[in-house]
Short mmCIF file of C-alpha atoms in Angstrom, two decimals:
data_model
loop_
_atom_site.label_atom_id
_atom_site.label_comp_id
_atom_site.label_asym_id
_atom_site.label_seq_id
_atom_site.Cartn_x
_atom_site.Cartn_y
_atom_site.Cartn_z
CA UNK P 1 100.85 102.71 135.58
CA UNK P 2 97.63 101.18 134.83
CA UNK P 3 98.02 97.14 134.22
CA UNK P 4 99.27 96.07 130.90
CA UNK P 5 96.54 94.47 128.59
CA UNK P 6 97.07 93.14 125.06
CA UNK P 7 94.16 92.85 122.49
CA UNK P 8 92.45 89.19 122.18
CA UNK P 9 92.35 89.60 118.48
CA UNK P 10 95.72 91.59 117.35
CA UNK P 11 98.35 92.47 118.80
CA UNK P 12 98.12 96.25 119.94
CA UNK P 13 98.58 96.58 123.95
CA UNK P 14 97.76 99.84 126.12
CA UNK P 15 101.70 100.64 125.82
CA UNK P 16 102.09 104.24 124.78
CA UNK P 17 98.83 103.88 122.67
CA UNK P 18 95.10 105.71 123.24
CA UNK P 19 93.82 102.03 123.34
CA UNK P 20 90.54 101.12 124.31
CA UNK P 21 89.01 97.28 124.92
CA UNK P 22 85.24 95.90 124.74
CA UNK P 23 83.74 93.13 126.84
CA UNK P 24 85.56 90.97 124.38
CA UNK P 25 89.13 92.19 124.85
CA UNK P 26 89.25 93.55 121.31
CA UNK P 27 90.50 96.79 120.91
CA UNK P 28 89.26 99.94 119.31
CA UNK P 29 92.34 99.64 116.34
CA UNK P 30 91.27 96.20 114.86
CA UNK P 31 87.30 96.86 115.52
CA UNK P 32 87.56 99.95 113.32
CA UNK P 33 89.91 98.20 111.05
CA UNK P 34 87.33 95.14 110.34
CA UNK P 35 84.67 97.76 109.89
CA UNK P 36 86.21 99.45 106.89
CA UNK P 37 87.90 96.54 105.40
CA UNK P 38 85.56 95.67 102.72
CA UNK P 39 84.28 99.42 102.02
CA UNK P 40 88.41 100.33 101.22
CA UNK P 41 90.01 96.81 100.46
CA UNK P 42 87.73 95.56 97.48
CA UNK P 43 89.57 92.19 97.16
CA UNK P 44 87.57 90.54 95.08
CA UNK P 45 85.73 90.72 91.71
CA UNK P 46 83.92 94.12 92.20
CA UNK P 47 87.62 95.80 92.75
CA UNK P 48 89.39 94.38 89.71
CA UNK P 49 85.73 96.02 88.14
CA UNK P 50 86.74 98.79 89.72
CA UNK P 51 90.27 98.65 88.81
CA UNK P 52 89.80 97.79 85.10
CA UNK P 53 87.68 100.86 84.49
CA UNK P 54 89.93 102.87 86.72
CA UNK P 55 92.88 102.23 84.17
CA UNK P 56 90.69 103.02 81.68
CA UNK P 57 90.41 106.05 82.61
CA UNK P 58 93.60 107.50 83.24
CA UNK P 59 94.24 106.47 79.66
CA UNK P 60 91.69 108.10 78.28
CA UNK P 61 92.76 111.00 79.71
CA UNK P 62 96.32 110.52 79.22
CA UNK P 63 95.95 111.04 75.56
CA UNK P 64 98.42 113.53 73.67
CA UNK P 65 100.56 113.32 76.72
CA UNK P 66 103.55 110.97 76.91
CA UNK P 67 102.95 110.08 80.18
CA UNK P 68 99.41 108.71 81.90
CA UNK P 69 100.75 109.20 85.18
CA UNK P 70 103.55 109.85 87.60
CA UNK P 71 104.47 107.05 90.32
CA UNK P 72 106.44 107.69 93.16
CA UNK P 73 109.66 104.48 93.31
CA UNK P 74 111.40 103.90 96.62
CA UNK P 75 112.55 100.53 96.05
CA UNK P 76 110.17 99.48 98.90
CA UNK P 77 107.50 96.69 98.02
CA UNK P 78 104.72 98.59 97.65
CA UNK P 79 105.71 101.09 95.59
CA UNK P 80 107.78 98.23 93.41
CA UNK P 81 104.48 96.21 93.33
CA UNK P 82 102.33 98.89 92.47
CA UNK P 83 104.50 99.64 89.36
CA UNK P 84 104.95 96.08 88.58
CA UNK P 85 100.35 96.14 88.35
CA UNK P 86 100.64 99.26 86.57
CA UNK P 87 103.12 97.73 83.56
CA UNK P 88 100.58 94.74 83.10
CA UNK P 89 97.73 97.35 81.97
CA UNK P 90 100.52 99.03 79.96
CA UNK P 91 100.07 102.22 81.39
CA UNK P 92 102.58 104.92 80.81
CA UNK P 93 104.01 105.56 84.23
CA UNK P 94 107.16 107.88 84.80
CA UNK P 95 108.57 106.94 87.68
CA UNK P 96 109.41 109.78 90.35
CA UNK P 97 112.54 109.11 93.04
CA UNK P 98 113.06 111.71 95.73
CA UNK P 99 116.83 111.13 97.32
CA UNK P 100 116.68 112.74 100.75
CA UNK P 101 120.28 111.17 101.36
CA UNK P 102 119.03 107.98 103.20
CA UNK P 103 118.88 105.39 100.31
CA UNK P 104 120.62 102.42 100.96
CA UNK P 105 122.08 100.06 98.67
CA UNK P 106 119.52 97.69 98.17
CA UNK P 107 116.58 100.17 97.71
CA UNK P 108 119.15 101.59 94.61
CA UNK P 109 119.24 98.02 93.05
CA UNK P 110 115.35 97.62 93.64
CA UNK P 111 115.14 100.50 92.02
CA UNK P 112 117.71 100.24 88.94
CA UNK P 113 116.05 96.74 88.06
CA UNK P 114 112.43 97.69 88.13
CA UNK P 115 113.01 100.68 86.23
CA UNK P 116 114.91 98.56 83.76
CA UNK P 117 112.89 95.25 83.68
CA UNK P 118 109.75 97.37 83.03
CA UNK P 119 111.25 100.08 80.53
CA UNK P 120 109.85 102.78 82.87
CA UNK P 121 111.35 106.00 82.71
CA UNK P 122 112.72 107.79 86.11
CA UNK P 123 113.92 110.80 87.22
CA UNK P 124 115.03 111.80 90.56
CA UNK P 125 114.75 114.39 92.57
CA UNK P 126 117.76 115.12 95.18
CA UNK P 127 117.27 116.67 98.07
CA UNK P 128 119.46 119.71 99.34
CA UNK P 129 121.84 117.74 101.20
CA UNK P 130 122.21 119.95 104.08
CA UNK P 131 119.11 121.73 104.50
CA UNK P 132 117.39 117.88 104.57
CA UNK P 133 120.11 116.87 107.49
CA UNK P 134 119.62 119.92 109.16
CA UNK P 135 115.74 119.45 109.24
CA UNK P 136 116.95 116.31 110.17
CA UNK P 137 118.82 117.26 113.01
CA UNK P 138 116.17 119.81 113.95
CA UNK P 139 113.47 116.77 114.31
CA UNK P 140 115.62 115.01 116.41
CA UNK P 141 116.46 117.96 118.62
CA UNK P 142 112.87 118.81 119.05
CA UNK P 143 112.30 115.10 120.22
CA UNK P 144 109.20 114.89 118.64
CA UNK P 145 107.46 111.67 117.61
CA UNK P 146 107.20 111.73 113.86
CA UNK P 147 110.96 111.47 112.61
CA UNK P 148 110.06 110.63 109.25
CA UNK P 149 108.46 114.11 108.89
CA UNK P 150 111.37 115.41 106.63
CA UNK P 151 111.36 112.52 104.10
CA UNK P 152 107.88 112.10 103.83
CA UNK P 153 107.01 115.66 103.30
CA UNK P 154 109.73 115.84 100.72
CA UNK P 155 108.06 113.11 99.35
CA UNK P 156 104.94 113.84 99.13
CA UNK P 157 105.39 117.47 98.06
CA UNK P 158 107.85 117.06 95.61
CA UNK P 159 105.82 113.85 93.65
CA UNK P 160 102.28 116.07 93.49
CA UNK P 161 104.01 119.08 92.62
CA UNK P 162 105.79 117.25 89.64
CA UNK P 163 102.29 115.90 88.56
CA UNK P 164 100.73 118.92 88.80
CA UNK P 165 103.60 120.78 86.88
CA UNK P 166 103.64 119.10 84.08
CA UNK P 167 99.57 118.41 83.58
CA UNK P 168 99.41 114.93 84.98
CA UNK P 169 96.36 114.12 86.82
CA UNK P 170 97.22 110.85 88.23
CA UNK P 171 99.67 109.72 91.02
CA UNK P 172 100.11 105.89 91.72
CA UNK P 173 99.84 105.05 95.04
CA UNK P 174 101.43 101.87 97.25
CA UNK P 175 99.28 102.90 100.28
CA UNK P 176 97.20 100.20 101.08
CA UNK P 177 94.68 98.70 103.76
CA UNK P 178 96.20 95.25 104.11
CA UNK P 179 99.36 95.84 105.68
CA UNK P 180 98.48 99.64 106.63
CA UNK P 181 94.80 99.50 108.25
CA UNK P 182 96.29 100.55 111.67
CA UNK P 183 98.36 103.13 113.45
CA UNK P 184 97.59 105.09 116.15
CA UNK P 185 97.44 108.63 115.72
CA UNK P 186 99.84 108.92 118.57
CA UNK P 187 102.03 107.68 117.13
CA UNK P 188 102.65 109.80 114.19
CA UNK P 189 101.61 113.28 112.83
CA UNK P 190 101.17 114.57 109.54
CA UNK P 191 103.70 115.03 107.18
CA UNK P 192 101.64 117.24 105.07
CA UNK P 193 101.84 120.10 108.08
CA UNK P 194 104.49 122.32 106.61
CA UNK P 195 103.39 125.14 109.43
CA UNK P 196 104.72 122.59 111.69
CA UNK P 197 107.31 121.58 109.70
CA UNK P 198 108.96 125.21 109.41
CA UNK P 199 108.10 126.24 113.39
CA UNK P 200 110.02 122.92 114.18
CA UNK P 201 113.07 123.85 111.85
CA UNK P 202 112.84 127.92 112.61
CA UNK P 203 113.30 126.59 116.65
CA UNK P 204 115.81 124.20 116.26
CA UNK P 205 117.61 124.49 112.65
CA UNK P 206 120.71 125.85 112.26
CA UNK P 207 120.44 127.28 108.46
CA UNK P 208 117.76 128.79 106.14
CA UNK P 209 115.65 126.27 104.39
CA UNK P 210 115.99 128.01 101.07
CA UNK P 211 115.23 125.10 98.38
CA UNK P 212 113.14 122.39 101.01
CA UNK P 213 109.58 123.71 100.75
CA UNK P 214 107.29 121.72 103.12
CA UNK P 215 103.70 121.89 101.63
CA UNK P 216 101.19 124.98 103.06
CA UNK P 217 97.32 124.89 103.87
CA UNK P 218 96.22 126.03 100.53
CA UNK P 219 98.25 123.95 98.31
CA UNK P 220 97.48 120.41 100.00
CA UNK P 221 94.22 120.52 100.84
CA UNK P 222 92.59 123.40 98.75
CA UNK P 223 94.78 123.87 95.30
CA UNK P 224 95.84 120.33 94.98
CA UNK P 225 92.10 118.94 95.35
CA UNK P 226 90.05 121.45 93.91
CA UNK P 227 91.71 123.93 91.34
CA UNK P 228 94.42 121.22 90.20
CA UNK P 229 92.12 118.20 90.77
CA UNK P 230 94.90 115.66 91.06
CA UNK P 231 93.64 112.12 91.82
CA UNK P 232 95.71 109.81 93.99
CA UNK P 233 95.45 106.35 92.88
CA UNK P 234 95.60 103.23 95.39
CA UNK P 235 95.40 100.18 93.06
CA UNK P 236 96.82 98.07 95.74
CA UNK P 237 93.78 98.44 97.20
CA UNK P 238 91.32 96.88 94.77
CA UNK P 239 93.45 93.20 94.31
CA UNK P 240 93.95 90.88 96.52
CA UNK P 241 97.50 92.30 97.88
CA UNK P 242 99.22 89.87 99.42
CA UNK P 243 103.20 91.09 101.39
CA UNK P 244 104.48 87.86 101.14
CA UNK P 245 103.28 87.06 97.90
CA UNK P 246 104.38 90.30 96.68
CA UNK P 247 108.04 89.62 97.63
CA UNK P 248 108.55 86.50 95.97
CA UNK P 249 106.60 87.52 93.07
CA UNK P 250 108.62 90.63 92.69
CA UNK P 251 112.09 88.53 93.52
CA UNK P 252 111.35 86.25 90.70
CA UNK P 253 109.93 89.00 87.92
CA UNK P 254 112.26 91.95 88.90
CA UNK P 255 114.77 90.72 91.05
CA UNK P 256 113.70 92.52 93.90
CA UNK P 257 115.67 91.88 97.34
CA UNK P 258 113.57 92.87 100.51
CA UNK P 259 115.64 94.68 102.77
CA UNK P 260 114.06 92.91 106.43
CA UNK P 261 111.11 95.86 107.25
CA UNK P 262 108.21 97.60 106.07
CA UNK P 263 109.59 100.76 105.03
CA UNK P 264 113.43 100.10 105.74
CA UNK P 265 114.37 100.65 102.28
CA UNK P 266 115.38 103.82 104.17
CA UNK P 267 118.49 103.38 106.21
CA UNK P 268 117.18 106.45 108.91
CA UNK P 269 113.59 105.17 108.63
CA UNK P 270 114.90 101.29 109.68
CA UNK P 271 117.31 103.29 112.44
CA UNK P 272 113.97 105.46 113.71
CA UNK P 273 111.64 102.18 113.76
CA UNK P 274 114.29 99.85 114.92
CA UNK P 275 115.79 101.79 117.87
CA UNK P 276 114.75 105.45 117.87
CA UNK P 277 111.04 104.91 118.63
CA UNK P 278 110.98 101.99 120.75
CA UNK P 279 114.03 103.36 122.70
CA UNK P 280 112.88 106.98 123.30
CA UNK P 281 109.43 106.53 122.56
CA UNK P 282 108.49 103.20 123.87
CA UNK P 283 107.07 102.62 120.57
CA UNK P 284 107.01 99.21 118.93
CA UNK P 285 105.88 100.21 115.62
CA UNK P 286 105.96 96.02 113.82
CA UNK P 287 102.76 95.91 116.71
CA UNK P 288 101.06 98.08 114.08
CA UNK P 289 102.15 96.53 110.83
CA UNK P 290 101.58 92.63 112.45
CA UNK P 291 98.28 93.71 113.54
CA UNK P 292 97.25 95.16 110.43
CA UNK P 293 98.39 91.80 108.72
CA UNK P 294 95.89 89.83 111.33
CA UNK P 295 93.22 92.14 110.68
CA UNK P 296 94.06 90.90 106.69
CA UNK P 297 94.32 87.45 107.39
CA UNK P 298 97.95 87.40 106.13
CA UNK P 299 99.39 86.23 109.46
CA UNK P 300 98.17 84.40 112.29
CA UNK P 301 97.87 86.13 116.05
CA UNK P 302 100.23 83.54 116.98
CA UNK P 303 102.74 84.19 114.49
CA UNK P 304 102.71 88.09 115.06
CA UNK P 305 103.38 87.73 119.12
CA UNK P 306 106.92 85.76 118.38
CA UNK P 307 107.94 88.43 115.94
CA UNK P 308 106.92 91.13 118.16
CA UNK P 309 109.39 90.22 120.71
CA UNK P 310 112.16 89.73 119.20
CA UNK P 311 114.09 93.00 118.09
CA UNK P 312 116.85 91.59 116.66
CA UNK P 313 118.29 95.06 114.98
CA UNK P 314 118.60 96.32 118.34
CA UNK P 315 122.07 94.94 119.07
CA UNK P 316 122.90 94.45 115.19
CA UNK P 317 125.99 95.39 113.69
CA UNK P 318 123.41 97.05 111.41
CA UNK P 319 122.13 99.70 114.17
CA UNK P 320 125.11 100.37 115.02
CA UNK P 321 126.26 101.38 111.31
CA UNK P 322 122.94 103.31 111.06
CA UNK P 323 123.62 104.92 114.55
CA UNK P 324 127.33 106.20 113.27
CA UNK P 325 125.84 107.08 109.80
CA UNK P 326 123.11 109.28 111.23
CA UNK P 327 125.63 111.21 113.19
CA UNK P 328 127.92 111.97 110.70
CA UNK P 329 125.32 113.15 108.32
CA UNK P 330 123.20 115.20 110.60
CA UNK P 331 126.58 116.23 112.38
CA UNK P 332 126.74 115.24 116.17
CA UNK P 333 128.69 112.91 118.48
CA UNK P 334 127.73 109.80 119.58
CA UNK P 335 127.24 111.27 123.51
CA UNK P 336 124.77 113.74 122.22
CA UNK P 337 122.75 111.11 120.36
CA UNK P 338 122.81 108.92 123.49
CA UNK P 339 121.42 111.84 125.36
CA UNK P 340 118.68 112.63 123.42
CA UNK P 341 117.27 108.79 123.15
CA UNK P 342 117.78 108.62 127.02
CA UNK P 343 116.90 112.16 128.52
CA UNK P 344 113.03 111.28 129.08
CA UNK P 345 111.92 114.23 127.14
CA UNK P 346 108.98 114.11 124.48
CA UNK P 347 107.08 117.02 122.72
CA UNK P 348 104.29 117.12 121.07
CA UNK P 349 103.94 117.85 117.79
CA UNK P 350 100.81 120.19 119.14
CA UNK P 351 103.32 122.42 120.72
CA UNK P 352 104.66 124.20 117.81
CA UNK P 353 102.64 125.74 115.17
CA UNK P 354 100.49 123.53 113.02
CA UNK P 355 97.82 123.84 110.72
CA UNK P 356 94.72 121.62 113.03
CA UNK P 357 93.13 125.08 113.57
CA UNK P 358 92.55 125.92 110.21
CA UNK P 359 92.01 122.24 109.10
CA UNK P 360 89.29 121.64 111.66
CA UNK P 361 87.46 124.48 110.19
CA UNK P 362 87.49 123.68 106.62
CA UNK P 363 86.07 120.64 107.44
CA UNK P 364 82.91 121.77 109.54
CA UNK P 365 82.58 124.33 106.08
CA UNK P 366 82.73 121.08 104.05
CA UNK P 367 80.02 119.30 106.39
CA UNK P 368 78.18 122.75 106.10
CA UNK P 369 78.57 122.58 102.45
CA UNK P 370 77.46 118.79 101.74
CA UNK P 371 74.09 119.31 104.35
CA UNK P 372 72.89 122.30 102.12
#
């Protein structure tokens, strides 16, 4: 194992990570970050320009329909915050809640007070109980990377299919460059590869998937964008966005409790980050979210290298409850679970059938396209 080595300017190391360092010790995820941080995070004067005509817009073409737009509500911050920016332009928003059986109790509050402090409709989409825990169970059988694959392809597909469905052209976004600007793509894989998704499930599943329909090729990234021309909307990213801020703001407006994580309004998503990655993957995934906080100026280097060391949910009563809830729902004992996190094996997502192929070519016919 090569020597360990830990960015000057962040906090990403060469641990499980395609890392690379110039002569200043900075590494390749913050560089790249700082380079795009003022072409995607318009923080200033020109974004709330930006922003302001941007609502305009979906109004305008909102008109005759009772809703503007559709915004997908997890109870997380950004999501929360993003409708809370939405309600002071008045927009029309109907809020969209996919319940792939991991909510957890505060994420449900989040959700019941925004929805009722800001008058916004919801409805929710539930998940097929037991095909989403056996696609579940699959995942973790196939010991790839990306856990989150199930919910976040339910999500995704179920929110632009809604829009799309019922003639909206907008979808609010809480994706944003502040506290998202870096991940490595090792890390991950994307949740939009239903090909993947179903060779996954077809090799490890235990029951047809007869209502969970993962997105295909065509739909995402031809009928979506082009025939349906649905626009996904990132407003986070044109105000200052601010975590922190965000949280009290939305404790004092909405009465909004932050449940300790980015993204842990999900009780499997804070079991996957907590212990499942780091303790099978050797992933630290807060390495990510503190560095892309640095690269904001939201926290200080300092600051981010205490937090990153201490994993207090490890020995929790928490993880445990999360360990014994993900079990039961996804049906296997506790030995078999220990197995799997110890056992040393990890596949690639690369090694079951995926849509890169046919992605890499429609983009070289989009290059192709632009030069002529």
């Amino acid at each position: 194992m090569s020597e360990y080595k830990i960015c000057k300017r962040c906090v990403m190391d060469n641990l499980n990570t395609d890392i690379t360092f110039d002569e200043n010790g900075y590494c390749n995820y913050c560089t790249e970050a700082l380079k795009n941080k003022d072409k995607i995070w318009k923080n200033n004067e020109i974004g709330k320009k930006e922003l302001d005509s941007l609502i305009e817009k979906i109004k305008q073409d909102g008109k005759g329909k009772k809703y503007d737009c559709i915004i997908g509500i997890s109870g997380g911050i950004d999501s929360s915050y993003c409708a809370y920016l939405c309600n002071k332009y008045n927009l029309r928003m109907l809020g969209i809640h996919i319940d792939a059986g991991w909510n957890t109790d505060i994420s449900e509050k989040n959700i019941k007070n925004l929805c009722k402090k800001l008058n916004l409709d919801l409805k929710v989409i539930k998940m097929n109980e037991k095909e989403m825990m056996d696609l579940q169970k699959a995942y973790f059988k196939a010991e790839v990377i990306n856990q989150d694959v199930p919910q976040d392809s339910a999500f995704f597909s179920n929110l632009y299919r809604y829009a799309i469905n019922n003639n909206l052209k907008y979808v609010i976004n809480g994706s944003n460059f502040s506290s998202e600007s870096i991940l490595p793509k090792s890390w991950g894989f994307d949740a939009n590869d239903g090909r993947n998704t179903l060779d996954i499930h077809k090799k490890y599943g235990s029951i047809k998937l007869k209502e969970y329909k993962p997105f295909t090729f065509y739909e995402k990234y031809i009928e979506q964008k082009y025939i349906n021309k649905l626009k996904i909307v990132k407003p986070l990213n044109l105000i200052d966005y601010n975590k922190e801020n965000a949280i009290i703001e939305l404790h004092d407006m909405l009465n909004f409790e932050y449940y300790g994580s980015k993204h842990c309004e999900s009780a499997f998503t804070r079991l996957y980050q907590g212990y499942i990655l780091p303790e099978k993957f050797g992933v630290n995934k807060s390495k990510a979210h503190y560095s892309s906080l640095i690269v904001a100026n939201q926290i200080t280097r300092e600051e981010a290298l205490k937090k990153i060391s201490n994993n207090e949910y490890k020995n929790s009563d928490q993880c445990e409850k999360d360990i014994e809830l993900f079990i039961k729902k996804i049906g296997i004992s506790r030995k078999y679970f220990d197995n799997i996190i110890s056992d040393g094996i990890v596949r690639r997502h690369k090694d079951f059938k995926n849509y890169n192929n046919i992605y890499n070519f429609f983009r070289k016919i989009k290059s192709l396209l632009r030069k002529t």
